[in-house]
JSON list of C-alpha atoms in Angstrom, two decimals:
[
{"chain": "N", "resi": 1, "resn": "UNK", "atom": "CA", "xyz": [-28.46, -61.01, 148.67]},
{"chain": "N", "resi": 2, "resn": "UNK", "atom": "CA", "xyz": [-25.85, -58.27, 147.95]},
{"chain": "N", "resi": 3, "resn": "UNK", "atom": "CA", "xyz": [-22.47, -59.57, 145.82]},
{"chain": "N", "resi": 4, "resn": "UNK", "atom": "CA", "xyz": [-20.68, -59.29, 149.21]},
{"chain": "N", "resi": 5, "resn": "UNK", "atom": "CA", "xyz": [-22.31, -62.05, 150.45]},
{"chain": "N", "resi": 6, "resn": "UNK", "atom": "CA", "xyz": [-22.33, -64.37, 147.64]},
{"chain": "N", "resi": 7, "resn": "UNK", "atom": "CA", "xyz": [-17.81, -63.44, 147.22]},
{"chain": "N", "resi": 8, "resn": "UNK", "atom": "CA", "xyz": [-17.88, -64.21, 150.99]},
{"chain": "N", "resi": 9, "resn": "UNK", "atom": "CA", "xyz": [-19.68, -67.65, 150.37]},
{"chain": "N", "resi": 10, "resn": "UNK", "atom": "CA", "xyz": [-17.18, -68.47, 147.84]},
{"chain": "N", "resi": 11, "resn": "UNK", "atom": "CA", "xyz": [-14.40, -67.86, 149.72]},
{"chain": "N", "resi": 12, "resn": "UNK", "atom": "CA", "xyz": [-15.98, -70.08, 152.97]},
{"chain": "N", "resi": 13, "resn": "UNK", "atom": "CA", "xyz": [-16.47, -72.84, 150.12]},
{"chain": "N", "resi": 14, "resn": "UNK", "atom": "CA", "xyz": [-13.30, -72.61, 149.41]},
{"chain": "N", "resi": 15, "resn": "UNK", "atom": "CA", "xyz": [-11.79, -72.56, 151.91]},
{"chain": "N", "resi": 16, "resn": "UNK", "atom": "CA", "xyz": [-13.07, -75.68, 153.13]},
{"chain": "N", "resi": 17, "resn": "UNK", "atom": "CA", "xyz": [-12.17, -77.41, 150.47]},
{"chain": "N", "resi": 18, "resn": "UNK", "atom": "CA", "xyz": [-8.54, -76.37, 150.40]},
{"chain": "N", "resi": 19, "resn": "UNK", "atom": "CA", "xyz": [-8.88, -77.98, 154.64]},
{"chain": "N", "resi": 20, "resn": "UNK", "atom": "CA", "xyz": [-9.95, -81.11, 153.22]},
{"chain": "N", "resi": 21, "resn": "UNK", "atom": "CA", "xyz": [-7.60, -80.91, 150.33]},
{"chain": "N", "resi": 22, "resn": "UNK", "atom": "CA", "xyz": [-4.90, -80.74, 152.94]},
{"chain": "N", "resi": 23, "resn": "UNK", "atom": "CA", "xyz": [-5.91, -83.10, 155.71]},
{"chain": "N", "resi": 24, "resn": "UNK", "atom": "CA", "xyz": [-6.36, -85.61, 152.88]},
{"chain": "N", "resi": 25, "resn": "UNK", "atom": "CA", "xyz": [-2.25, -84.75, 151.84]},
{"chain": "N", "resi": 26, "resn": "UNK", "atom": "CA", "xyz": [-1.21, -85.27, 155.34]},
{"chain": "N", "resi": 27, "resn": "UNK", "atom": "CA", "xyz": [-2.68, -88.79, 155.54]},
{"chain": "N", "resi": 28, "resn": "UNK", "atom": "CA", "xyz": [-0.69, -89.18, 152.67]},
{"chain": "N", "resi": 29, "resn": "UNK", "atom": "CA", "xyz": [2.83, -87.51, 153.66]},
{"chain": "N", "resi": 30, "resn": "UNK", "atom": "CA", "xyz": [2.39, -90.24, 156.68]},
{"chain": "N", "resi": 31, "resn": "UNK", "atom": "CA", "xyz": [3.17, -93.00, 154.53]},
{"chain": "N", "resi": 32, "resn": "UNK", "atom": "CA", "xyz": [6.05, -91.55, 153.81]},
{"chain": "N", "resi": 33, "resn": "UNK", "atom": "CA", "xyz": [7.46, -89.13, 155.92]},
{"chain": "N", "resi": 34, "resn": "UNK", "atom": "CA", "xyz": [8.26, -89.42, 159.93]},
{"chain": "N", "resi": 35, "resn": "UNK", "atom": "CA", "xyz": [5.58, -87.62, 162.62]},
{"chain": "N", "resi": 36, "resn": "UNK", "atom": "CA", "xyz": [8.01, -84.63, 162.86]},
{"chain": "N", "resi": 37, "resn": "UNK", "atom": "CA", "xyz": [8.12, -83.63, 159.04]},
{"chain": "N", "resi": 38, "resn": "UNK", "atom": "CA", "xyz": [4.30, -84.29, 159.17]},
{"chain": "N", "resi": 39, "resn": "UNK", "atom": "CA", "xyz": [3.53, -81.87, 161.78]},
{"chain": "N", "resi": 40, "resn": "UNK", "atom": "CA", "xyz": [5.89, -78.89, 160.63]},
{"chain": "N", "resi": 41, "resn": "UNK", "atom": "CA", "xyz": [4.24, -79.35, 156.85]},
{"chain": "N", "resi": 42, "resn": "UNK", "atom": "CA", "xyz": [0.76, -79.57, 158.55]},
{"chain": "N", "resi": 43, "resn": "UNK", "atom": "CA", "xyz": [2.17, -75.79, 160.75]},
{"chain": "N", "resi": 44, "resn": "UNK", "atom": "CA", "xyz": [2.76, -74.19, 157.32]},
{"chain": "N", "resi": 45, "resn": "UNK", "atom": "CA", "xyz": [0.08, -75.53, 155.08]},
{"chain": "N", "resi": 46, "resn": "UNK", "atom": "CA", "xyz": [-2.90, -74.49, 158.62]},
{"chain": "N", "resi": 47, "resn": "UNK", "atom": "CA", "xyz": [-1.24, -71.05, 158.26]},
{"chain": "N", "resi": 48, "resn": "UNK", "atom": "CA", "xyz": [-1.91, -71.90, 154.34]},
{"chain": "N", "resi": 49, "resn": "UNK", "atom": "CA", "xyz": [-5.44, -71.98, 154.10]},
{"chain": "N", "resi": 50, "resn": "UNK", "atom": "CA", "xyz": [-5.97, -69.06, 157.01]},
{"chain": "N", "resi": 51, "resn": "UNK", "atom": "CA", "xyz": [-4.26, -67.20, 155.50]},
{"chain": "N", "resi": 52, "resn": "UNK", "atom": "CA", "xyz": [-6.29, -67.11, 151.70]},
{"chain": "N", "resi": 53, "resn": "UNK", "atom": "CA", "xyz": [-9.34, -67.56, 153.82]},
{"chain": "N", "resi": 54, "resn": "UNK", "atom": "CA", "xyz": [-9.17, -65.19, 156.54]},
{"chain": "N", "resi": 55, "resn": "UNK", "atom": "CA", "xyz": [-6.62, -62.37, 155.03]},
{"chain": "N", "resi": 56, "resn": "UNK", "atom": "CA", "xyz": [-6.92, -62.91, 151.38]},
{"chain": "N", "resi": 57, "resn": "UNK", "atom": "CA", "xyz": [-10.87, -64.40, 151.04]},
{"chain": "N", "resi": 58, "resn": "UNK", "atom": "CA", "xyz": [-9.21, -66.40, 148.04]},
{"chain": "N", "resi": 59, "resn": "UNK", "atom": "CA", "xyz": [-12.31, -68.24, 146.05]},
{"chain": "N", "resi": 60, "resn": "UNK", "atom": "CA", "xyz": [-10.41, -70.31, 144.23]},
{"chain": "N", "resi": 61, "resn": "UNK", "atom": "CA", "xyz": [-6.89, -71.43, 143.34]},
{"chain": "N", "resi": 62, "resn": "UNK", "atom": "CA", "xyz": [-6.75, -68.50, 140.25]},
{"chain": "N", "resi": 63, "resn": "UNK", "atom": "CA", "xyz": [-7.20, -66.39, 143.28]},
{"chain": "N", "resi": 64, "resn": "UNK", "atom": "CA", "xyz": [-3.84, -67.44, 144.57]},
{"chain": "N", "resi": 65, "resn": "UNK", "atom": "CA", "xyz": [-0.76, -65.57, 144.00]},
{"chain": "N", "resi": 66, "resn": "UNK", "atom": "CA", "xyz": [2.86, -65.71, 143.92]},
{"chain": "N", "resi": 67, "resn": "UNK", "atom": "CA", "xyz": [2.86, -62.84, 146.95]},
{"chain": "N", "resi": 68, "resn": "UNK", "atom": "CA", "xyz": [0.77, -65.39, 148.83]},
{"chain": "N", "resi": 69, "resn": "UNK", "atom": "CA", "xyz": [3.00, -68.23, 148.88]},
{"chain": "N", "resi": 70, "resn": "UNK", "atom": "CA", "xyz": [5.66, -66.04, 149.38]},
{"chain": "N", "resi": 71, "resn": "UNK", "atom": "CA", "xyz": [6.31, -63.55, 151.71]},
{"chain": "N", "resi": 72, "resn": "UNK", "atom": "CA", "xyz": [2.72, -63.19, 153.17]},
{"chain": "N", "resi": 73, "resn": "UNK", "atom": "CA", "xyz": [2.60, -66.63, 154.11]},
{"chain": "N", "resi": 74, "resn": "UNK", "atom": "CA", "xyz": [5.93, -66.24, 155.92]},
{"chain": "N", "resi": 75, "resn": "UNK", "atom": "CA", "xyz": [5.12, -62.78, 157.12]},
{"chain": "N", "resi": 76, "resn": "UNK", "atom": "CA", "xyz": [1.08, -64.42, 158.66]},
{"chain": "N", "resi": 77, "resn": "UNK", "atom": "CA", "xyz": [3.46, -67.15, 159.93]},
{"chain": "N", "resi": 78, "resn": "UNK", "atom": "CA", "xyz": [5.57, -65.49, 162.04]},
{"chain": "N", "resi": 79, "resn": "UNK", "atom": "CA", "xyz": [3.13, -63.38, 163.35]},
{"chain": "N", "resi": 80, "resn": "UNK", "atom": "CA", "xyz": [1.34, -66.46, 164.66]},
{"chain": "N", "resi": 81, "resn": "UNK", "atom": "CA", "xyz": [3.78, -68.40, 165.86]},
{"chain": "N", "resi": 82, "resn": "UNK", "atom": "CA", "xyz": [7.04, -66.47, 166.89]},
{"chain": "N", "resi": 83, "resn": "UNK", "atom": "CA", "xyz": [8.82, -69.20, 164.39]},
{"chain": "N", "resi": 84, "resn": "UNK", "atom": "CA", "xyz": [10.79, -68.07, 161.50]},
{"chain": "N", "resi": 85, "resn": "UNK", "atom": "CA", "xyz": [9.79, -69.69, 158.01]},
{"chain": "N", "resi": 86, "resn": "UNK", "atom": "CA", "xyz": [13.14, -70.17, 155.86]},
{"chain": "N", "resi": 87, "resn": "UNK", "atom": "CA", "xyz": [12.09, -69.23, 151.86]},
{"chain": "N", "resi": 88, "resn": "UNK", "atom": "CA", "xyz": [13.46, -72.65, 151.27]},
{"chain": "N", "resi": 89, "resn": "UNK", "atom": "CA", "xyz": [10.97, -74.64, 153.27]},
{"chain": "N", "resi": 90, "resn": "UNK", "atom": "CA", "xyz": [8.34, -72.24, 152.44]},
{"chain": "N", "resi": 91, "resn": "UNK", "atom": "CA", "xyz": [8.75, -73.45, 148.39]},
{"chain": "N", "resi": 92, "resn": "UNK", "atom": "CA", "xyz": [9.21, -77.08, 149.10]},
{"chain": "N", "resi": 93, "resn": "UNK", "atom": "CA", "xyz": [6.51, -77.66, 151.58]},
{"chain": "N", "resi": 94, "resn": "UNK", "atom": "CA", "xyz": [3.82, -75.80, 149.42]},
{"chain": "N", "resi": 95, "resn": "UNK", "atom": "CA", "xyz": [5.68, -76.64, 145.74]},
{"chain": "N", "resi": 96, "resn": "UNK", "atom": "CA", "xyz": [4.82, -80.49, 146.95]},
{"chain": "N", "resi": 97, "resn": "UNK", "atom": "CA", "xyz": [1.64, -79.53, 148.17]},
{"chain": "N", "resi": 98, "resn": "UNK", "atom": "CA", "xyz": [1.08, -78.32, 144.63]},
{"chain": "N", "resi": 99, "resn": "UNK", "atom": "CA", "xyz": [1.98, -81.05, 143.30]},
{"chain": "N", "resi": 100, "resn": "UNK", "atom": "CA", "xyz": [0.14, -83.32, 144.82]},
{"chain": "N", "resi": 101, "resn": "UNK", "atom": "CA", "xyz": [-3.26, -81.56, 143.84]},
{"chain": "N", "resi": 102, "resn": "UNK", "atom": "CA", "xyz": [-2.06, -82.15, 140.32]},
{"chain": "N", "resi": 103, "resn": "UNK", "atom": "CA", "xyz": [-0.49, -85.75, 140.93]},
{"chain": "N", "resi": 104, "resn": "UNK", "atom": "CA", "xyz": [-4.26, -86.74, 142.60]},
{"chain": "N", "resi": 105, "resn": "UNK", "atom": "CA", "xyz": [-7.22, -84.40, 141.25]},
{"chain": "N", "resi": 106, "resn": "UNK", "atom": "CA", "xyz": [-5.68, -82.59, 137.81]},
{"chain": "N", "resi": 107, "resn": "UNK", "atom": "CA", "xyz": [-5.94, -78.90, 140.13]},
{"chain": "N", "resi": 108, "resn": "UNK", "atom": "CA", "xyz": [-3.20, -76.62, 138.35]},
{"chain": "N", "resi": 109, "resn": "UNK", "atom": "CA", "xyz": [-1.97, -74.08, 139.10]},
{"chain": "N", "resi": 110, "resn": "UNK", "atom": "CA", "xyz": [0.80, -72.57, 136.85]},
{"chain": "N", "resi": 111, "resn": "UNK", "atom": "CA", "xyz": [0.76, -69.11, 138.06]},
{"chain": "N", "resi": 112, "resn": "UNK", "atom": "CA", "xyz": [2.19, -70.25, 141.80]},
{"chain": "N", "resi": 113, "resn": "UNK", "atom": "CA", "xyz": [4.04, -73.21, 140.70]},
{"chain": "N", "resi": 114, "resn": "UNK", "atom": "CA", "xyz": [6.17, -70.59, 137.92]},
{"chain": "N", "resi": 115, "resn": "UNK", "atom": "CA", "xyz": [6.25, -68.32, 141.01]},
{"chain": "N", "resi": 116, "resn": "UNK", "atom": "CA", "xyz": [7.90, -71.52, 143.15]},
{"chain": "N", "resi": 117, "resn": "UNK", "atom": "CA", "xyz": [10.42, -72.60, 140.54]},
{"chain": "N", "resi": 118, "resn": "UNK", "atom": "CA", "xyz": [11.94, -68.77, 140.07]},
{"chain": "N", "resi": 119, "resn": "UNK", "atom": "CA", "xyz": [12.55, -68.75, 143.63]},
{"chain": "N", "resi": 120, "resn": "UNK", "atom": "CA", "xyz": [16.28, -69.42, 144.70]},
{"chain": "N", "resi": 121, "resn": "UNK", "atom": "CA", "xyz": [15.80, -72.63, 142.59]},
{"chain": "N", "resi": 122, "resn": "UNK", "atom": "CA", "xyz": [16.23, -75.06, 145.56]}
]
């Protein structure tokens, strides 16, 4: 077997893991937010997960870049939904998701969180 096979298997595994984290996070959000807010978070996190797998082939959290959480996601989202995802909304949703991962599972994404902190100080 070649290295690309293992690389794609790792990316597929991470994709499945991310989908499960998003599902758990949305279940958590339903206890504190309206259905409309949860639907918006779902849309953004769905396309974020799709971007990580189908466009970037991320194998883990360490592969996620600040660009993936900002311009790449917003462009991917717009291309697939014809809706505009503002920088502010993108930051709020992703920051909340990554904080949930840290608080619940201890998964720390320093590079991403520092990048989200720098954007517009929302």
